[in-house]
């Protein structure tokens, strides 16, 4: 794989970027090795497997898939397919997380938020991680093939390959728009949840995929602003490193407005005014945060606010999807939209 080099970009006011030709690889001196002298620690191994599978990220994927299942018609009748779908998505998502880290231990050593991952610190080998990924993916394929339908299996495989291979190997190291196109893989679970129940595609779950797709850049780029020095050190072409902070903040605002607009579409499809009201108010707040981020002068306050917006954006998506469930429970509608 060819590594992307960031050489003499036009916008580097903070002096963040390494010299042209800086290597993507390297080791961190004084690297912590918690295995030394401590013997086998089952608790640490389980924690490392949890981190390798990116369980916190996967939990959000499973949640959005569960909402897709709940919104689907006759979900209770097909509860076995629903459970199989959620378990399969969780296992496949975990496999994708492991694949992502197998490729990037050297890069992770340059990032404060990833420095202590199991592969970066050498607590788990690449070979061991690959075996773990194969086991997770094999279990996911088995469960989905047995408990759901071919469409759900294909979509899940597409999401796993999209994140673990296409995004990690090709998009992330080669383009500053990596998170835009790579976000599609993480946007598929609502549709996967729907197809696990119905075996078909419909307008509502496609809109929910679109919602996550446009939310992802507005969600992730504030974190990229906060961590831009680490990304520059690792020679990862994130937007703040290649196009500057001002352009990144402008794009965050664009995608926040787009997210707000797309979030209102399910209300028109379902006639759900409860969800519509929540989507309107929470989306306005999200856009307000993007406006404030854009207006803040560069400095520690902006960095901290960018981190806060990243954290809020997760709660924002969770609120939207919870509101969809609330609206269906209160209003009692059923649909095949």
mmCIF file of C-alpha atoms in Angstrom:
data_model
loop_
_atom_site.group_PDB
_atom_site.id
_atom_site.type_symbol
_atom_site.label_atom_id
_atom_site.label_comp_id
_atom_site.label_asym_id
_atom_site.label_seq_id
_atom_site.Cartn_x
_atom_site.Cartn_y
_atom_site.Cartn_z
ATOM 1 C CA UNK A 1 0.000 0.000 0.000
ATOM 2 C CA UNK A 2 1.321 3.458 -0.853
ATOM 3 C CA UNK A 3 1.326 5.827 2.088
ATOM 4 C CA UNK A 4 0.019 9.338 1.604
ATOM 5 C CA UNK A 5 2.584 12.033 2.290
ATOM 6 C CA UNK A 6 1.567 15.531 3.312
ATOM 7 C CA UNK A 7 4.148 17.734 1.625
ATOM 8 C CA UNK A 8 4.228 21.545 1.915
ATOM 9 C CA UNK A 9 0.457 22.182 2.177
ATOM 10 C CA UNK A 10 -0.669 25.779 1.673
ATOM 11 C CA UNK A 11 -2.329 26.034 5.082
ATOM 12 C CA UNK A 12 -0.142 25.195 8.063
ATOM 13 C CA UNK A 13 -0.394 28.225 10.343
ATOM 14 C CA UNK A 14 0.385 26.237 13.470
ATOM 15 C CA UNK A 15 3.419 24.478 12.048
ATOM 16 C CA UNK A 16 1.691 21.161 12.665
ATOM 17 C CA UNK A 17 2.925 19.148 9.743
ATOM 18 C CA UNK A 18 6.097 17.073 9.617
ATOM 19 C CA UNK A 19 8.733 17.747 7.040
ATOM 20 C CA UNK A 20 8.056 16.409 3.565
ATOM 21 C CA UNK A 21 8.996 12.777 3.289
ATOM 22 C CA UNK A 22 8.355 11.961 6.938
ATOM 23 C CA UNK A 23 7.748 8.247 7.404
ATOM 24 C CA UNK A 24 4.443 6.774 8.446
ATOM 25 C CA UNK A 25 6.187 4.061 10.392
ATOM 26 C CA UNK A 26 8.239 4.123 13.536
ATOM 27 C CA UNK A 27 8.299 3.032 17.107
ATOM 28 C CA UNK A 28 7.717 4.895 20.304
ATOM 29 C CA UNK A 29 10.626 4.710 22.695
ATOM 30 C CA UNK A 30 9.828 3.688 26.199
ATOM 31 C CA UNK A 31 6.713 1.835 25.011
ATOM 32 C CA UNK A 32 4.778 0.342 27.879
ATOM 33 C CA UNK A 33 4.585 -3.454 27.877
ATOM 34 C CA UNK A 34 2.178 -4.539 30.587
ATOM 35 C CA UNK A 35 2.915 -8.188 29.924
ATOM 36 C CA UNK A 36 6.440 -7.990 31.330
ATOM 37 C CA UNK A 37 6.875 -9.785 34.607
ATOM 38 C CA UNK A 38 3.158 -10.049 35.286
ATOM 39 C CA UNK A 39 2.326 -13.403 33.707
ATOM 40 C CA UNK A 40 -0.969 -14.161 31.991
ATOM 41 C CA UNK A 41 -3.771 -11.784 33.011
ATOM 42 C CA UNK A 42 -7.220 -12.936 31.813
ATOM 43 C CA UNK A 43 -8.830 -9.635 32.764
ATOM 44 C CA UNK A 44 -6.334 -7.648 30.699
ATOM 45 C CA UNK A 45 -6.760 -10.016 27.745
ATOM 46 C CA UNK A 46 -10.541 -9.609 27.791
ATOM 47 C CA UNK A 47 -10.126 -5.838 28.000
ATOM 48 C CA UNK A 48 -7.730 -5.916 25.044
ATOM 49 C CA UNK A 49 -10.156 -8.009 22.988
ATOM 50 C CA UNK A 50 -12.895 -5.513 23.859
ATOM 51 C CA UNK A 51 -10.701 -2.618 22.686
ATOM 52 C CA UNK A 52 -9.601 -4.478 19.534
ATOM 53 C CA UNK A 53 -13.221 -4.988 18.526
ATOM 54 C CA UNK A 54 -13.932 -1.270 19.094
ATOM 55 C CA UNK A 55 -16.887 -2.286 21.239
ATOM 56 C CA UNK A 56 -17.949 1.288 22.048
ATOM 57 C CA UNK A 57 -18.223 2.150 18.361
ATOM 58 C CA UNK A 58 -19.947 -1.158 17.618
ATOM 59 C CA UNK A 59 -22.529 -0.458 20.329
ATOM 60 C CA UNK A 60 -23.705 2.580 18.352
ATOM 61 C CA UNK A 61 -23.920 0.475 15.179
ATOM 62 C CA UNK A 62 -25.994 -2.132 17.004
ATOM 63 C CA UNK A 63 -28.269 0.549 18.437
ATOM 64 C CA UNK A 64 -29.020 2.096 15.029
ATOM 65 C CA UNK A 65 -29.614 -1.403 13.618
ATOM 66 C CA UNK A 66 -32.025 -2.128 16.476
ATOM 67 C CA UNK A 67 -33.966 1.028 15.623
ATOM 68 C CA UNK A 68 -34.179 -0.136 12.013
ATOM 69 C CA UNK A 69 -35.619 -3.429 13.252
ATOM 70 C CA UNK A 70 -38.127 -1.790 15.605
ATOM 71 C CA UNK A 71 -39.399 0.504 12.867
ATOM 72 C CA UNK A 72 -39.835 -2.396 10.437
ATOM 73 C CA UNK A 73 -43.332 -3.875 10.133
ATOM 74 C CA UNK A 74 -44.088 -7.020 12.155
ATOM 75 C CA UNK A 75 -40.818 -6.799 14.086
ATOM 76 C CA UNK A 76 -42.155 -8.724 17.097
ATOM 77 C CA UNK A 77 -43.264 -11.645 14.940
ATOM 78 C CA UNK A 78 -39.741 -11.981 13.529
ATOM 79 C CA UNK A 79 -37.926 -11.590 16.851
ATOM 80 C CA UNK A 80 -35.547 -14.486 16.117
ATOM 81 C CA UNK A 81 -34.339 -12.810 12.915
ATOM 82 C CA UNK A 82 -34.034 -9.541 14.845
ATOM 83 C CA UNK A 83 -31.753 -11.100 17.463
ATOM 84 C CA UNK A 84 -29.696 -12.875 14.826
ATOM 85 C CA UNK A 85 -29.324 -9.610 12.921
ATOM 86 C CA UNK A 86 -28.115 -7.675 15.959
ATOM 87 C CA UNK A 87 -25.665 -10.380 16.986
ATOM 88 C CA UNK A 88 -24.347 -10.697 13.451
ATOM 89 C CA UNK A 89 -23.878 -6.926 13.128
ATOM 90 C CA UNK A 90 -22.076 -6.788 16.469
ATOM 91 C CA UNK A 91 -19.669 -9.582 15.517
ATOM 92 C CA UNK A 92 -19.052 -8.250 12.010
ATOM 93 C CA UNK A 93 -18.547 -4.721 13.328
ATOM 94 C CA UNK A 94 -16.035 -6.070 15.824
ATOM 95 C CA UNK A 95 -14.185 -7.850 13.020
ATOM 96 C CA UNK A 96 -14.019 -4.585 11.084
ATOM 97 C CA UNK A 97 -12.569 -2.832 14.126
ATOM 98 C CA UNK A 98 -9.880 -5.484 14.489
ATOM 99 C CA UNK A 99 -8.975 -5.248 10.789
ATOM 100 C CA UNK A 100 -8.643 -1.479 11.151
ATOM 101 C CA UNK A 101 -6.147 -1.861 13.996
ATOM 102 C CA UNK A 102 -4.185 -4.660 12.310
ATOM 103 C CA UNK A 103 -3.269 -2.206 9.558
ATOM 104 C CA UNK A 104 -2.468 0.759 11.803
ATOM 105 C CA UNK A 105 -0.359 -0.128 14.882
ATOM 106 C CA UNK A 106 2.504 2.111 13.734
ATOM 107 C CA UNK A 107 0.125 5.005 13.113
ATOM 108 C CA UNK A 108 -1.618 4.409 16.447
ATOM 109 C CA UNK A 109 1.713 4.892 18.230
ATOM 110 C CA UNK A 110 1.714 8.531 17.064
ATOM 111 C CA UNK A 111 -1.772 9.345 18.380
ATOM 112 C CA UNK A 112 -2.450 10.159 22.025
ATOM 113 C CA UNK A 113 -5.927 8.654 21.898
ATOM 114 C CA UNK A 114 -4.703 5.391 20.300
ATOM 115 C CA UNK A 115 -1.218 5.071 21.794
ATOM 116 C CA UNK A 116 -2.216 2.386 24.297
ATOM 117 C CA UNK A 117 -4.189 0.112 21.990
ATOM 118 C CA UNK A 118 -3.225 -3.581 22.290
ATOM 119 C CA UNK A 119 -1.433 -3.816 18.930
ATOM 120 C CA UNK A 120 0.271 -0.442 19.313
ATOM 121 C CA UNK A 121 1.754 -1.546 22.630
ATOM 122 C CA UNK A 122 2.515 -5.070 21.431
ATOM 123 C CA UNK A 123 0.315 -6.851 23.971
ATOM 124 C CA UNK A 124 -1.380 -8.728 21.109
ATOM 125 C CA UNK A 125 0.379 -9.711 17.904
ATOM 126 C CA UNK A 126 -0.893 -9.064 14.393
ATOM 127 C CA UNK A 127 -1.259 -12.819 13.910
ATOM 128 C CA UNK A 128 -3.340 -13.146 17.068
ATOM 129 C CA UNK A 129 -5.493 -10.189 16.029
ATOM 130 C CA UNK A 130 -6.038 -11.705 12.576
ATOM 131 C CA UNK A 131 -7.193 -14.988 14.124
ATOM 132 C CA UNK A 132 -9.561 -12.999 16.349
ATOM 133 C CA UNK A 133 -10.971 -11.121 13.326
ATOM 134 C CA UNK A 134 -11.485 -14.366 11.411
ATOM 135 C CA UNK A 135 -13.325 -15.927 14.351
ATOM 136 C CA UNK A 136 -15.584 -12.906 14.744
ATOM 137 C CA UNK A 137 -16.350 -12.712 11.024
ATOM 138 C CA UNK A 138 -16.938 -16.454 10.721
ATOM 139 C CA UNK A 139 -19.390 -16.366 13.616
ATOM 140 C CA UNK A 140 -21.145 -13.331 12.085
ATOM 141 C CA UNK A 141 -21.531 -15.002 8.690
ATOM 142 C CA UNK A 142 -22.831 -18.212 10.267
ATOM 143 C CA UNK A 143 -25.409 -16.439 12.418
ATOM 144 C CA UNK A 144 -26.620 -14.126 9.652
ATOM 145 C CA UNK A 145 -26.828 -16.929 7.092
ATOM 146 C CA UNK A 146 -28.773 -19.114 9.519
ATOM 147 C CA UNK A 147 -30.999 -16.519 11.167
ATOM 148 C CA UNK A 148 -31.673 -13.783 8.600
ATOM 149 C CA UNK A 149 -31.551 -13.650 4.790
ATOM 150 C CA UNK A 150 -29.038 -13.225 1.937
ATOM 151 C CA UNK A 151 -29.651 -9.476 1.573
ATOM 152 C CA UNK A 152 -28.826 -8.835 5.221
ATOM 153 C CA UNK A 153 -25.676 -10.948 4.961
ATOM 154 C CA UNK A 154 -24.495 -9.122 1.831
ATOM 155 C CA UNK A 155 -25.103 -5.678 3.345
ATOM 156 C CA UNK A 156 -23.267 -6.638 6.538
ATOM 157 C CA UNK A 157 -20.297 -7.978 4.592
ATOM 158 C CA UNK A 158 -20.260 -4.793 2.496
ATOM 159 C CA UNK A 159 -20.144 -2.664 5.648
ATOM 160 C CA UNK A 160 -17.334 -4.704 7.195
ATOM 161 C CA UNK A 161 -15.206 -4.699 4.045
ATOM 162 C CA UNK A 162 -15.992 -1.026 3.476
ATOM 163 C CA UNK A 163 -14.626 -0.020 6.873
ATOM 164 C CA UNK A 164 -11.975 -2.624 7.572
ATOM 165 C CA UNK A 165 -10.477 -2.682 4.064
ATOM 166 C CA UNK A 166 -11.615 0.163 1.766
ATOM 167 C CA UNK A 167 -11.563 2.934 4.373
ATOM 168 C CA UNK A 168 -8.539 1.734 6.342
ATOM 169 C CA UNK A 169 -6.278 0.712 3.461
ATOM 170 C CA UNK A 170 -7.256 3.161 0.728
ATOM 171 C CA UNK A 171 -9.353 6.133 1.818
ATOM 172 C CA UNK A 172 -7.829 7.087 5.159
ATOM 173 C CA UNK A 173 -4.196 7.331 3.955
ATOM 174 C CA UNK A 174 -4.954 8.874 0.573
ATOM 175 C CA UNK A 175 -7.638 11.581 0.763
ATOM 176 C CA UNK A 176 -8.765 14.249 3.254
ATOM 177 C CA UNK A 177 -12.352 13.349 2.348
ATOM 178 C CA UNK A 178 -11.820 9.849 3.754
ATOM 179 C CA UNK A 179 -14.410 10.211 6.501
ATOM 180 C CA UNK A 180 -17.103 11.302 4.017
ATOM 181 C CA UNK A 181 -16.905 8.252 1.775
ATOM 182 C CA UNK A 182 -15.712 5.894 4.489
ATOM 183 C CA UNK A 183 -18.701 6.889 6.613
ATOM 184 C CA UNK A 184 -21.046 5.010 4.306
ATOM 185 C CA UNK A 185 -19.916 1.687 5.796
ATOM 186 C CA UNK A 186 -20.891 2.816 9.279
ATOM 187 C CA UNK A 187 -24.203 4.198 8.031
ATOM 188 C CA UNK A 188 -25.614 0.851 6.828
ATOM 189 C CA UNK A 189 -26.845 -0.716 10.140
ATOM 190 C CA UNK A 190 -30.341 0.879 10.121
ATOM 191 C CA UNK A 191 -30.935 -0.639 6.690
ATOM 192 C CA UNK A 192 -29.394 -3.945 7.791
ATOM 193 C CA UNK A 193 -31.729 -4.032 10.788
ATOM 194 C CA UNK A 194 -34.722 -3.381 8.529
ATOM 195 C CA UNK A 195 -33.730 -6.057 6.010
ATOM 196 C CA UNK A 196 -33.169 -8.595 8.796
ATOM 197 C CA UNK A 197 -36.906 -8.312 9.506
ATOM 198 C CA UNK A 198 -38.354 -7.721 6.047
ATOM 199 C CA UNK A 199 -35.784 -9.074 3.594
ATOM 200 C CA UNK A 200 -36.347 -5.977 1.423
ATOM 201 C CA UNK A 201 -35.268 -2.334 1.076
ATOM 202 C CA UNK A 202 -37.623 0.590 1.692
ATOM 203 C CA UNK A 203 -37.481 4.391 1.705
ATOM 204 C CA UNK A 204 -37.424 4.974 5.472
ATOM 205 C CA UNK A 205 -34.317 2.885 6.299
ATOM 206 C CA UNK A 206 -32.524 4.361 3.270
ATOM 207 C CA UNK A 207 -33.190 7.844 4.687
ATOM 208 C CA UNK A 208 -31.818 6.665 8.046
ATOM 209 C CA UNK A 209 -28.656 5.520 6.251
ATOM 210 C CA UNK A 210 -28.435 8.925 4.585
ATOM 211 C CA UNK A 211 -28.853 10.572 7.990
ATOM 212 C CA UNK A 212 -25.854 8.762 9.476
ATOM 213 C CA UNK A 213 -23.873 9.341 6.276
ATOM 214 C CA UNK A 214 -24.225 13.150 6.417
ATOM 215 C CA UNK A 215 -23.903 13.221 10.232
ATOM 216 C CA UNK A 216 -20.535 11.444 10.212
ATOM 217 C CA UNK A 217 -18.366 14.329 8.867
ATOM 218 C CA UNK A 218 -20.016 16.839 11.222
ATOM 219 C CA UNK A 219 -19.433 14.352 14.033
ATOM 220 C CA UNK A 220 -15.829 13.390 13.287
ATOM 221 C CA UNK A 221 -14.184 16.550 11.944
ATOM 222 C CA UNK A 222 -14.445 18.396 15.295
ATOM 223 C CA UNK A 223 -12.416 15.543 16.788
ATOM 224 C CA UNK A 224 -9.986 15.828 13.876
ATOM 225 C CA UNK A 225 -9.586 19.531 14.695
ATOM 226 C CA UNK A 226 -8.848 18.674 18.317
ATOM 227 C CA UNK A 227 -6.370 15.942 17.325
ATOM 228 C CA UNK A 228 -4.882 17.661 14.259
ATOM 229 C CA UNK A 229 -1.345 17.684 15.654
ATOM 230 C CA UNK A 230 -1.452 13.934 16.156
ATOM 231 C CA UNK A 231 -2.830 13.342 12.675
ATOM 232 C CA UNK A 232 -0.125 15.560 11.208
ATOM 233 C CA UNK A 233 2.545 13.696 13.172
ATOM 234 C CA UNK A 234 1.236 10.410 11.787
ATOM 235 C CA UNK A 235 1.033 11.851 8.236
ATOM 236 C CA UNK A 236 -2.691 11.069 8.008
ATOM 237 C CA UNK A 237 -4.307 13.533 5.569
ATOM 238 C CA UNK A 238 -7.234 14.616 7.711
ATOM 239 C CA UNK A 239 -8.986 17.763 6.516
ATOM 240 C CA UNK A 240 -7.597 20.128 9.208
ATOM 241 C CA UNK A 241 -4.063 19.120 8.197
ATOM 242 C CA UNK A 242 -4.505 19.450 4.442
ATOM 243 C CA UNK A 243 -6.996 22.318 4.124
ATOM 244 C CA UNK A 244 -6.651 24.172 7.399
ATOM 245 C CA UNK A 245 -8.885 24.733 10.404
ATOM 246 C CA UNK A 246 -11.108 27.401 8.858
ATOM 247 C CA UNK A 247 -12.050 25.205 5.886
ATOM 248 C CA UNK A 248 -12.731 22.287 8.238
ATOM 249 C CA UNK A 249 -15.005 24.363 10.448
ATOM 250 C CA UNK A 250 -16.889 25.554 7.373
ATOM 251 C CA UNK A 251 -17.397 21.951 6.249
ATOM 252 C CA UNK A 252 -18.589 20.995 9.754
ATOM 253 C CA UNK A 253 -21.224 23.714 9.500
ATOM 254 C CA UNK A 254 -22.271 22.578 6.007
ATOM 255 C CA UNK A 255 -22.728 18.985 7.128
ATOM 256 C CA UNK A 256 -24.481 20.002 10.364
ATOM 257 C CA UNK A 257 -27.077 21.934 8.338
ATOM 258 C CA UNK A 258 -27.419 19.004 5.940
ATOM 259 C CA UNK A 259 -27.861 16.620 8.871
ATOM 260 C CA UNK A 260 -30.584 18.847 10.298
ATOM 261 C CA UNK A 261 -32.413 18.861 6.953
ATOM 262 C CA UNK A 262 -32.163 15.103 6.410
ATOM 263 C CA UNK A 263 -33.252 14.421 10.009
ATOM 264 C CA UNK A 264 -36.648 15.988 9.235
ATOM 265 C CA UNK A 265 -37.424 13.667 6.301
ATOM 266 C CA UNK A 266 -38.593 10.700 8.472
ATOM 267 C CA UNK A 267 -41.199 12.992 10.039
ATOM 268 C CA UNK A 268 -42.702 13.657 6.593
ATOM 269 C CA UNK A 269 -42.547 9.974 5.642
ATOM 270 C CA UNK A 270 -44.287 8.769 8.802
ATOM 271 C CA UNK A 271 -46.364 11.767 9.876
ATOM 272 C CA UNK A 272 -44.655 11.500 13.269
ATOM 273 C CA UNK A 273 -44.870 14.990 14.792
ATOM 274 C CA UNK A 274 -43.262 13.834 18.043
ATOM 275 C CA UNK A 275 -40.090 12.817 16.241
ATOM 276 C CA UNK A 276 -40.342 15.869 13.978
ATOM 277 C CA UNK A 277 -40.369 18.266 16.934
ATOM 278 C CA UNK A 278 -37.405 16.584 18.596
ATOM 279 C CA UNK A 279 -35.479 16.488 15.311
ATOM 280 C CA UNK A 280 -36.129 20.188 14.683
ATOM 281 C CA UNK A 281 -35.005 21.352 18.129
ATOM 282 C CA UNK A 282 -31.987 19.067 18.486
ATOM 283 C CA UNK A 283 -30.869 19.807 14.917
ATOM 284 C CA UNK A 284 -31.070 23.555 15.566
ATOM 285 C CA UNK A 285 -28.876 23.056 18.630
ATOM 286 C CA UNK A 286 -26.389 21.023 16.603
ATOM 287 C CA UNK A 287 -26.163 23.724 13.938
ATOM 288 C CA UNK A 288 -25.738 26.297 16.712
ATOM 289 C CA UNK A 289 -22.759 24.373 18.030
ATOM 290 C CA UNK A 290 -21.228 24.311 14.549
ATOM 291 C CA UNK A 291 -21.734 28.083 14.247
ATOM 292 C CA UNK A 292 -20.015 28.691 17.574
ATOM 293 C CA UNK A 293 -17.136 26.383 16.613
ATOM 294 C CA UNK A 294 -16.715 28.376 13.410
ATOM 295 C CA UNK A 295 -16.714 31.694 15.294
ATOM 296 C CA UNK A 296 -14.228 30.807 18.034
ATOM 297 C CA UNK A 297 -10.658 32.070 17.600
ATOM 298 C CA UNK A 298 -8.052 29.361 17.196
ATOM 299 C CA UNK A 299 -6.620 28.271 20.515
ATOM 300 C CA UNK A 300 -7.217 26.000 23.530
ATOM 301 C CA UNK A 301 -10.841 27.111 23.939
ATOM 302 C CA UNK A 302 -11.618 26.176 20.330
ATOM 303 C CA UNK A 303 -9.871 22.820 20.734
ATOM 304 C CA UNK A 304 -11.878 22.034 23.863
ATOM 305 C CA UNK A 305 -15.132 23.116 22.260
ATOM 306 C CA UNK A 306 -14.407 20.962 19.216
ATOM 307 C CA UNK A 307 -13.982 17.973 21.528
ATOM 308 C CA UNK A 308 -17.269 18.826 23.253
ATOM 309 C CA UNK A 309 -19.080 19.039 19.919
ATOM 310 C CA UNK A 310 -17.741 15.617 18.983
ATOM 311 C CA UNK A 311 -19.131 14.175 22.232
ATOM 312 C CA UNK A 312 -22.475 15.956 21.842
ATOM 313 C CA UNK A 313 -22.884 14.717 18.291
ATOM 314 C CA UNK A 314 -23.039 11.127 19.570
ATOM 315 C CA UNK A 315 -25.801 12.078 22.009
ATOM 316 C CA UNK A 316 -27.555 13.945 19.176
ATOM 317 C CA UNK A 317 -27.703 10.862 16.934
ATOM 318 C CA UNK A 318 -28.787 8.717 19.885
ATOM 319 C CA UNK A 319 -31.583 11.219 20.633
ATOM 320 C CA UNK A 320 -32.828 11.201 17.035
ATOM 321 C CA UNK A 321 -33.035 7.424 16.858
ATOM 322 C CA UNK A 322 -34.619 7.164 20.299
ATOM 323 C CA UNK A 323 -37.206 9.723 19.197
ATOM 324 C CA UNK A 324 -38.119 7.492 16.239
ATOM 325 C CA UNK A 325 -38.853 4.634 18.640
ATOM 326 C CA UNK A 326 -40.792 6.942 20.968
ATOM 327 C CA UNK A 327 -42.879 8.266 18.110
ATOM 328 C CA UNK A 328 -43.814 4.786 16.918
ATOM 329 C CA UNK A 329 -44.701 3.622 20.455
ATOM 330 C CA UNK A 330 -46.809 6.675 21.270
ATOM 331 C CA UNK A 331 -48.494 7.125 17.914
ATOM 332 C CA UNK A 332 -48.792 3.410 17.222
ATOM 333 C CA UNK A 333 -48.187 3.603 13.505
ATOM 334 C CA UNK A 334 -47.069 0.750 11.298
ATOM 335 C CA UNK A 335 -45.775 1.223 7.778
ATOM 336 C CA UNK A 336 -43.923 -0.318 4.879
ATOM 337 C CA UNK A 337 -42.451 2.970 3.691
#
